[in-house]
JSON list of C-alpha atoms in Angstrom, two decimals:
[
{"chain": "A", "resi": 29, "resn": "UNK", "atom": "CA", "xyz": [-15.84, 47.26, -39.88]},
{"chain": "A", "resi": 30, "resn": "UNK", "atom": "CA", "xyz": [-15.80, 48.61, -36.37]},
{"chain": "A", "resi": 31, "resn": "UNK", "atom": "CA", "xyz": [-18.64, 50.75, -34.07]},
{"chain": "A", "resi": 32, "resn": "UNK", "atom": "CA", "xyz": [-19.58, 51.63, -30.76]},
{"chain": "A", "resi": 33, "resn": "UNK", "atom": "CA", "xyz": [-22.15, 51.57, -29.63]},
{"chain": "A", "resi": 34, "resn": "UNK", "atom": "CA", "xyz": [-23.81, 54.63, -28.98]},
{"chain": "A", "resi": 35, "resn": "UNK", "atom": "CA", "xyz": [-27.23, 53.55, -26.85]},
{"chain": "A", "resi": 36, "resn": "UNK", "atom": "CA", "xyz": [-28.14, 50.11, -25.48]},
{"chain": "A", "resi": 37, "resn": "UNK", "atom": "CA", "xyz": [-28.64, 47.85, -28.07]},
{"chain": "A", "resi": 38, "resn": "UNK", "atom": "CA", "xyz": [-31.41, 45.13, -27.52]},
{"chain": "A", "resi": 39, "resn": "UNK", "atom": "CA", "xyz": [-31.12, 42.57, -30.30]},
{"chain": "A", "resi": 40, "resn": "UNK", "atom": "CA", "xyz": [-34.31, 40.02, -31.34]},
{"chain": "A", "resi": 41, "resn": "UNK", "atom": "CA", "xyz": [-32.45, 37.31, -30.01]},
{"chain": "A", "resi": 42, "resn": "UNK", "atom": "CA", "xyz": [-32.30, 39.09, -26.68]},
{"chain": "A", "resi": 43, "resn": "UNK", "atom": "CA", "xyz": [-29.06, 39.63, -26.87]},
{"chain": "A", "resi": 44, "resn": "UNK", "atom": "CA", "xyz": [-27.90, 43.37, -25.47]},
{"chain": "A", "resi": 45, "resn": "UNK", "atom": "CA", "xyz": [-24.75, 45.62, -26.08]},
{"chain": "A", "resi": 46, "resn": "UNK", "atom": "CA", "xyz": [-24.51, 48.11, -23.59]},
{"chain": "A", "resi": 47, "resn": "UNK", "atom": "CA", "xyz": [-23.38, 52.04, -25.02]},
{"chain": "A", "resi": 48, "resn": "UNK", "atom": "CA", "xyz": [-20.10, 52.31, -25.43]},
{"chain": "A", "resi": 49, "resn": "UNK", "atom": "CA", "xyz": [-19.45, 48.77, -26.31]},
{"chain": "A", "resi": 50, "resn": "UNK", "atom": "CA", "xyz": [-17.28, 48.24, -29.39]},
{"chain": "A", "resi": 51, "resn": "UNK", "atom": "CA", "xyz": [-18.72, 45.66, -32.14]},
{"chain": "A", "resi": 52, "resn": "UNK", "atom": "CA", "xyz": [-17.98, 44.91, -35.56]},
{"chain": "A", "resi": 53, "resn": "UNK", "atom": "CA", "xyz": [-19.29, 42.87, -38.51]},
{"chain": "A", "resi": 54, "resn": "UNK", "atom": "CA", "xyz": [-16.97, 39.97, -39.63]},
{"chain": "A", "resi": 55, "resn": "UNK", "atom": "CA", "xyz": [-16.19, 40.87, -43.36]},
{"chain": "A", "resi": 56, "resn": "UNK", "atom": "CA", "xyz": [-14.23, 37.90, -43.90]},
{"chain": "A", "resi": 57, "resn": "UNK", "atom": "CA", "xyz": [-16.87, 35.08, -43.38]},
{"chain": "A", "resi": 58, "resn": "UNK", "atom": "CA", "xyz": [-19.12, 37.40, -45.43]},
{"chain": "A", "resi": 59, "resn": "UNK", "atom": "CA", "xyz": [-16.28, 37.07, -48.40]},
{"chain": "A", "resi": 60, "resn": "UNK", "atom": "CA", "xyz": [-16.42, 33.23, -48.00]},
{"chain": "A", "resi": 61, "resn": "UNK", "atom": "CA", "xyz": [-20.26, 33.07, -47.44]},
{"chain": "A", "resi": 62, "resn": "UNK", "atom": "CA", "xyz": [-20.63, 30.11, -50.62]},
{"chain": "A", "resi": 63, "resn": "UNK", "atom": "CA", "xyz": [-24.52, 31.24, -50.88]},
{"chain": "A", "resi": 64, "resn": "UNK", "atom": "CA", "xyz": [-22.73, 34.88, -51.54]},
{"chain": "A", "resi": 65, "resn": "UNK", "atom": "CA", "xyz": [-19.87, 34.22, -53.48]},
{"chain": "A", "resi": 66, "resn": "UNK", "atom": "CA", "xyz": [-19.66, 30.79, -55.64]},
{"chain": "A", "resi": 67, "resn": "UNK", "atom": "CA", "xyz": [-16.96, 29.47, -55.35]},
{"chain": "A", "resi": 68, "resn": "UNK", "atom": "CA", "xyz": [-15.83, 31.63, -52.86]},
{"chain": "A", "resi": 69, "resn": "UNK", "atom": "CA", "xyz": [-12.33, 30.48, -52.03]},
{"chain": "A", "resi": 70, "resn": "UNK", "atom": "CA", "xyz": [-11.60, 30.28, -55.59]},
{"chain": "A", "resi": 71, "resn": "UNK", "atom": "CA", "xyz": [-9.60, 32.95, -58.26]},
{"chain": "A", "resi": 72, "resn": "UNK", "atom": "CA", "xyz": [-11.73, 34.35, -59.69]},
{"chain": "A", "resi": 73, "resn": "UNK", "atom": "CA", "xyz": [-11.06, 37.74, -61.87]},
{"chain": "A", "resi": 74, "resn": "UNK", "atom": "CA", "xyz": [-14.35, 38.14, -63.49]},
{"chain": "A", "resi": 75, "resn": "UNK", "atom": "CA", "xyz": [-17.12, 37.11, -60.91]},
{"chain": "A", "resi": 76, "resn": "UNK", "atom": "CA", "xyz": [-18.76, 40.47, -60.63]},
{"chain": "A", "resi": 77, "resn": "UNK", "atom": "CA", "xyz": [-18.90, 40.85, -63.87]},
{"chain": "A", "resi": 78, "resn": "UNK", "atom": "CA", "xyz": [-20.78, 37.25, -64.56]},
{"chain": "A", "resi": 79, "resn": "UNK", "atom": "CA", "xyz": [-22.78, 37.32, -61.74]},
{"chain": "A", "resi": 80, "resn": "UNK", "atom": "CA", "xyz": [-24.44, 40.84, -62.98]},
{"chain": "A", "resi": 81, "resn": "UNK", "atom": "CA", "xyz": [-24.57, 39.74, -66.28]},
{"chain": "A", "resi": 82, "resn": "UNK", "atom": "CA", "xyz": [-26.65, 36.19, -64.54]},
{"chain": "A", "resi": 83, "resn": "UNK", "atom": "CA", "xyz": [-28.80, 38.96, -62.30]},
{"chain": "A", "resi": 84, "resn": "UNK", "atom": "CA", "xyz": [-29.19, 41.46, -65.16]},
{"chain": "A", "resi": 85, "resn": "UNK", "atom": "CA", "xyz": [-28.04, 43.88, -63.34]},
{"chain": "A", "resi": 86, "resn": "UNK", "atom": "CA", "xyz": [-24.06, 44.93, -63.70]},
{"chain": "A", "resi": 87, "resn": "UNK", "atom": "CA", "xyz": [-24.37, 47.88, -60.72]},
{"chain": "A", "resi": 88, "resn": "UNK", "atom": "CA", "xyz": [-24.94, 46.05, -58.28]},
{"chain": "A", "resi": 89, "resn": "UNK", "atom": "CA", "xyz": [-22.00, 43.95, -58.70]},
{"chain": "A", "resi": 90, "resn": "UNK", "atom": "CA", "xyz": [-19.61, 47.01, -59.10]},
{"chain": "A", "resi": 91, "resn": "UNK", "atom": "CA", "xyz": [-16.59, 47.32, -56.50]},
{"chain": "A", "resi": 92, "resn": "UNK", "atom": "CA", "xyz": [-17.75, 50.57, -55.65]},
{"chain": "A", "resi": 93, "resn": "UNK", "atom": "CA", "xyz": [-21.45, 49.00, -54.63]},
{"chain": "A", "resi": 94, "resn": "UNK", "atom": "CA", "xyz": [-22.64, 49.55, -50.69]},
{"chain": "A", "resi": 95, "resn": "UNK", "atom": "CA", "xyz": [-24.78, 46.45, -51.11]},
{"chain": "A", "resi": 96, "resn": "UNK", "atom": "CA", "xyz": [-25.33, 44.07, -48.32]},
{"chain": "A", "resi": 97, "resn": "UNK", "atom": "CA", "xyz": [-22.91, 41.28, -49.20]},
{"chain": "A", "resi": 98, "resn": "UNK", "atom": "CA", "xyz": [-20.19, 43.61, -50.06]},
{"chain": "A", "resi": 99, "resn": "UNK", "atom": "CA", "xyz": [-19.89, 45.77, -47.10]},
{"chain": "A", "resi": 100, "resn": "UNK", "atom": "CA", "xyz": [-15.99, 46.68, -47.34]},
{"chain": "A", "resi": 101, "resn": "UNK", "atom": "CA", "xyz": [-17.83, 50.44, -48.23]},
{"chain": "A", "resi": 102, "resn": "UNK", "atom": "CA", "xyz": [-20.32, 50.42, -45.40]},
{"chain": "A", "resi": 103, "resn": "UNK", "atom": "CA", "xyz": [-23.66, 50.63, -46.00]},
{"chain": "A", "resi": 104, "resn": "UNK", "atom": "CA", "xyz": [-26.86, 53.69, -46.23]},
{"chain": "A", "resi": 105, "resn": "UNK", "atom": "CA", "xyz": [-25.95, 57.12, -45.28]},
{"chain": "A", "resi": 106, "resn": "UNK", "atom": "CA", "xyz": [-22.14, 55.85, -43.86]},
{"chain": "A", "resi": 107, "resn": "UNK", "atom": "CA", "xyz": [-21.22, 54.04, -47.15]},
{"chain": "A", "resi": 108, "resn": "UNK", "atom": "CA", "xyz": [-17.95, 55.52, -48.15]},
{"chain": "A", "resi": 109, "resn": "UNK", "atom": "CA", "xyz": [-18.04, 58.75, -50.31]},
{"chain": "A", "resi": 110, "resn": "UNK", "atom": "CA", "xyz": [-14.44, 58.55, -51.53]},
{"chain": "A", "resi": 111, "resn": "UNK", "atom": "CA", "xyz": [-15.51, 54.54, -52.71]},
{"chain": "A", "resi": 112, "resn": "UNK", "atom": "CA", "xyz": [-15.66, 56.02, -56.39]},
{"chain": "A", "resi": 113, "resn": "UNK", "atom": "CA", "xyz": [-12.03, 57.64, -56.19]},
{"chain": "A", "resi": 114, "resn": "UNK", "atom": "CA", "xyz": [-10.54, 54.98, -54.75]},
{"chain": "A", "resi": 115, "resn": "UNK", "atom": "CA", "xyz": [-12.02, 52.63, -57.12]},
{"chain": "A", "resi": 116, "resn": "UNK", "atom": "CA", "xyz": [-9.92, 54.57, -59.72]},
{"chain": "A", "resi": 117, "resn": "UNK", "atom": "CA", "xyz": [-6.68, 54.88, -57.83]},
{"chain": "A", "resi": 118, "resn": "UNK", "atom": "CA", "xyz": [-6.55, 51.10, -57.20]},
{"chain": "A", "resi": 119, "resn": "UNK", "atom": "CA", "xyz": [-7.25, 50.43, -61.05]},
{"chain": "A", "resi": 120, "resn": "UNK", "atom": "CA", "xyz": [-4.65, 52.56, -62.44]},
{"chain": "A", "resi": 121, "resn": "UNK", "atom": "CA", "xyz": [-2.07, 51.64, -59.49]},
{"chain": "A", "resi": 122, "resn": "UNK", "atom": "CA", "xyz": [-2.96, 47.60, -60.67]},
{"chain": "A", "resi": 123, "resn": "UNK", "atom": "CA", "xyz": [-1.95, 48.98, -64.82]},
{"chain": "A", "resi": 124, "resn": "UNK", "atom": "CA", "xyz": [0.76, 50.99, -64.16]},
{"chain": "A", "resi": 125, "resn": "UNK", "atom": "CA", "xyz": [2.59, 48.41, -61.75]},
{"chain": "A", "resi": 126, "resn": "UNK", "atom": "CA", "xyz": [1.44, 45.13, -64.17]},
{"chain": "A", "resi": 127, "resn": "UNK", "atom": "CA", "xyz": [2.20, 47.42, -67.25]},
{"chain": "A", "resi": 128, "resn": "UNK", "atom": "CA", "xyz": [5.42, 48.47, -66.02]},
{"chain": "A", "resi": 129, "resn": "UNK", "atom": "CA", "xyz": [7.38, 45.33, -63.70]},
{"chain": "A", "resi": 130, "resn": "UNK", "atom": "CA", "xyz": [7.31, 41.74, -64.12]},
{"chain": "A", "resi": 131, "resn": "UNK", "atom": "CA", "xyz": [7.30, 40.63, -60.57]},
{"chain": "A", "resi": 132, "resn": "UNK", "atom": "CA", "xyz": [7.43, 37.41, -58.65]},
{"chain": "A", "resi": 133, "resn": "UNK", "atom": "CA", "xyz": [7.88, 36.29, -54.79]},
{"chain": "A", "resi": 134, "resn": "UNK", "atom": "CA", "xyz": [11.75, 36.02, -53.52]},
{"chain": "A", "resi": 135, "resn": "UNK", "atom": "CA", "xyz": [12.93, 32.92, -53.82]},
{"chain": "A", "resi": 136, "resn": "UNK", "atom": "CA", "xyz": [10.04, 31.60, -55.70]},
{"chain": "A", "resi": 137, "resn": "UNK", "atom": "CA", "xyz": [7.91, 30.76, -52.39]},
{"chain": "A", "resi": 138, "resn": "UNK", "atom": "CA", "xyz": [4.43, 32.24, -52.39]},
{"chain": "A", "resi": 139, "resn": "UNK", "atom": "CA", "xyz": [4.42, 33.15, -48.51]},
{"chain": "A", "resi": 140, "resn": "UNK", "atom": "CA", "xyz": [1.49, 32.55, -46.10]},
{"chain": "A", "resi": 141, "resn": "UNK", "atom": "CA", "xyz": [-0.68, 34.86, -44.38]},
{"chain": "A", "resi": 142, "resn": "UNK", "atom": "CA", "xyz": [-2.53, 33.93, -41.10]},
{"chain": "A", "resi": 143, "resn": "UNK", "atom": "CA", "xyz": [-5.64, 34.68, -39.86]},
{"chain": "A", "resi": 144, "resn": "UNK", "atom": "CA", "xyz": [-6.52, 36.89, -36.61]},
{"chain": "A", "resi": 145, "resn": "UNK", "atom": "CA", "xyz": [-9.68, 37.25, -35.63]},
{"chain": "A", "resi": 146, "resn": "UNK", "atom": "CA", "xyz": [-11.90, 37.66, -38.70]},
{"chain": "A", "resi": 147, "resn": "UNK", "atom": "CA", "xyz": [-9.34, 38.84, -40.68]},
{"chain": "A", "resi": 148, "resn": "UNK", "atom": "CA", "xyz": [-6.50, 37.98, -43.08]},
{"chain": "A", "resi": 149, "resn": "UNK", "atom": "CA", "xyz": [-2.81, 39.29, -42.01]},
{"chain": "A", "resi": 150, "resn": "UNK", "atom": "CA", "xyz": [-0.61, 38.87, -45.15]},
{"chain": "A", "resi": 151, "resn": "UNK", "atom": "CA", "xyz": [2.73, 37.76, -44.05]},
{"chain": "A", "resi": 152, "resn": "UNK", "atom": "CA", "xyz": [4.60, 41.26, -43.99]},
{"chain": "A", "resi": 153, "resn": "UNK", "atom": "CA", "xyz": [7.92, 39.71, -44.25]},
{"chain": "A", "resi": 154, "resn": "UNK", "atom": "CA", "xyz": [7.66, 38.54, -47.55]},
{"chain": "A", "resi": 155, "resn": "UNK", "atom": "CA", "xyz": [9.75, 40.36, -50.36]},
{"chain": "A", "resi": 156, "resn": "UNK", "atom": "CA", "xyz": [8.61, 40.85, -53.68]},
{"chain": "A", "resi": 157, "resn": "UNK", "atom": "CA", "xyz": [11.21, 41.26, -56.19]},
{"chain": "A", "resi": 158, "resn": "UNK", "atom": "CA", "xyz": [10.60, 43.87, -58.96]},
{"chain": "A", "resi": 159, "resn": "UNK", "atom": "CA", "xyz": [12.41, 43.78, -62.67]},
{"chain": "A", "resi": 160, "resn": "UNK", "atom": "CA", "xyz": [11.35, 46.99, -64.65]},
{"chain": "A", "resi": 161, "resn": "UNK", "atom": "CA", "xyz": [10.17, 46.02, -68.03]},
{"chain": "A", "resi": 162, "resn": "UNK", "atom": "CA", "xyz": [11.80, 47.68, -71.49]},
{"chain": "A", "resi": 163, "resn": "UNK", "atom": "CA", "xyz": [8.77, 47.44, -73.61]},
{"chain": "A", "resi": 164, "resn": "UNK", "atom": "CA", "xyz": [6.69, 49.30, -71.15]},
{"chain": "A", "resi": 165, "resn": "UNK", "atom": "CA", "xyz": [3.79, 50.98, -73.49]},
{"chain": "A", "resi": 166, "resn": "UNK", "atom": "CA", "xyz": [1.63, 52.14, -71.16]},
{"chain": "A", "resi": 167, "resn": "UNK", "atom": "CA", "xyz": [1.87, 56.17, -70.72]},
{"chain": "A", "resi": 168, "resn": "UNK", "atom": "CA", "xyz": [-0.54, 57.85, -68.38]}
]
């Protein structure tokens, strides 16, 4: 999540960003932070949905929340407006591709991303193959 900085910033620590200085908040430790996320580094489909059940409190957890640890949406009056749409378009993309192709990596060989930075590059070489499925009964 990139800025600029639009004054002089003077952090506690002393620290100072002069205006027009870019800056940016590392999502990608945030992801991994294990007193975040448990188990951060591990597959897991359903962790929102246990951790609000554990906190009693299911919103917070939602994809489309512009909560502290999950600032992929930003955060107060710059948190995404289109979160909620996108939300949607990413859920029914996921159905109608698992619904309608089986798919698996060329060759068999999950390929390897690298990191740059704070971020994860996905290895944009790899080829997916796609095999349309005949009992597709999903109709939107």
């Amino acid at each position: 999540m990139g800025r600029l900085a639009l004054t002089d910033l003077r952090f506690s620590n002393g620290v100072v960003l002069p205006k027009g200085t870019p800056f940016g908040i590392p999502l990608w430790p945030l992801a991994h932070d294990p007193e975040l996320w448990p188990e951060p580094s591990a597959f897991d489909p359903w962790r929102h949905l246990k951790m609000g059940e554990a906190e009693g409190n299911r919103v917070d957890n939602l994809m489309t929340a512009a909560r502290p640890r999950w600032l992929l949406w930003g955060r107060g009056r710059h948190a995404c407006p289109g979160r909620f749409f996108v939300v949607h378009v990413i859920k029914i993309t996921a159905v109608m591709l698992l619904s309608s192709y089986d798919m698996r990596f060329a060759d068999d060989v999950t390929p390897v991303g690298e990191y740059i930075g704070s971020g994860f590059m996905p290895d944009m070489k790899a080829e997916i193959q796609f095999r349309d499925r005949k009992d597709t009964s999903v109709q939107i």
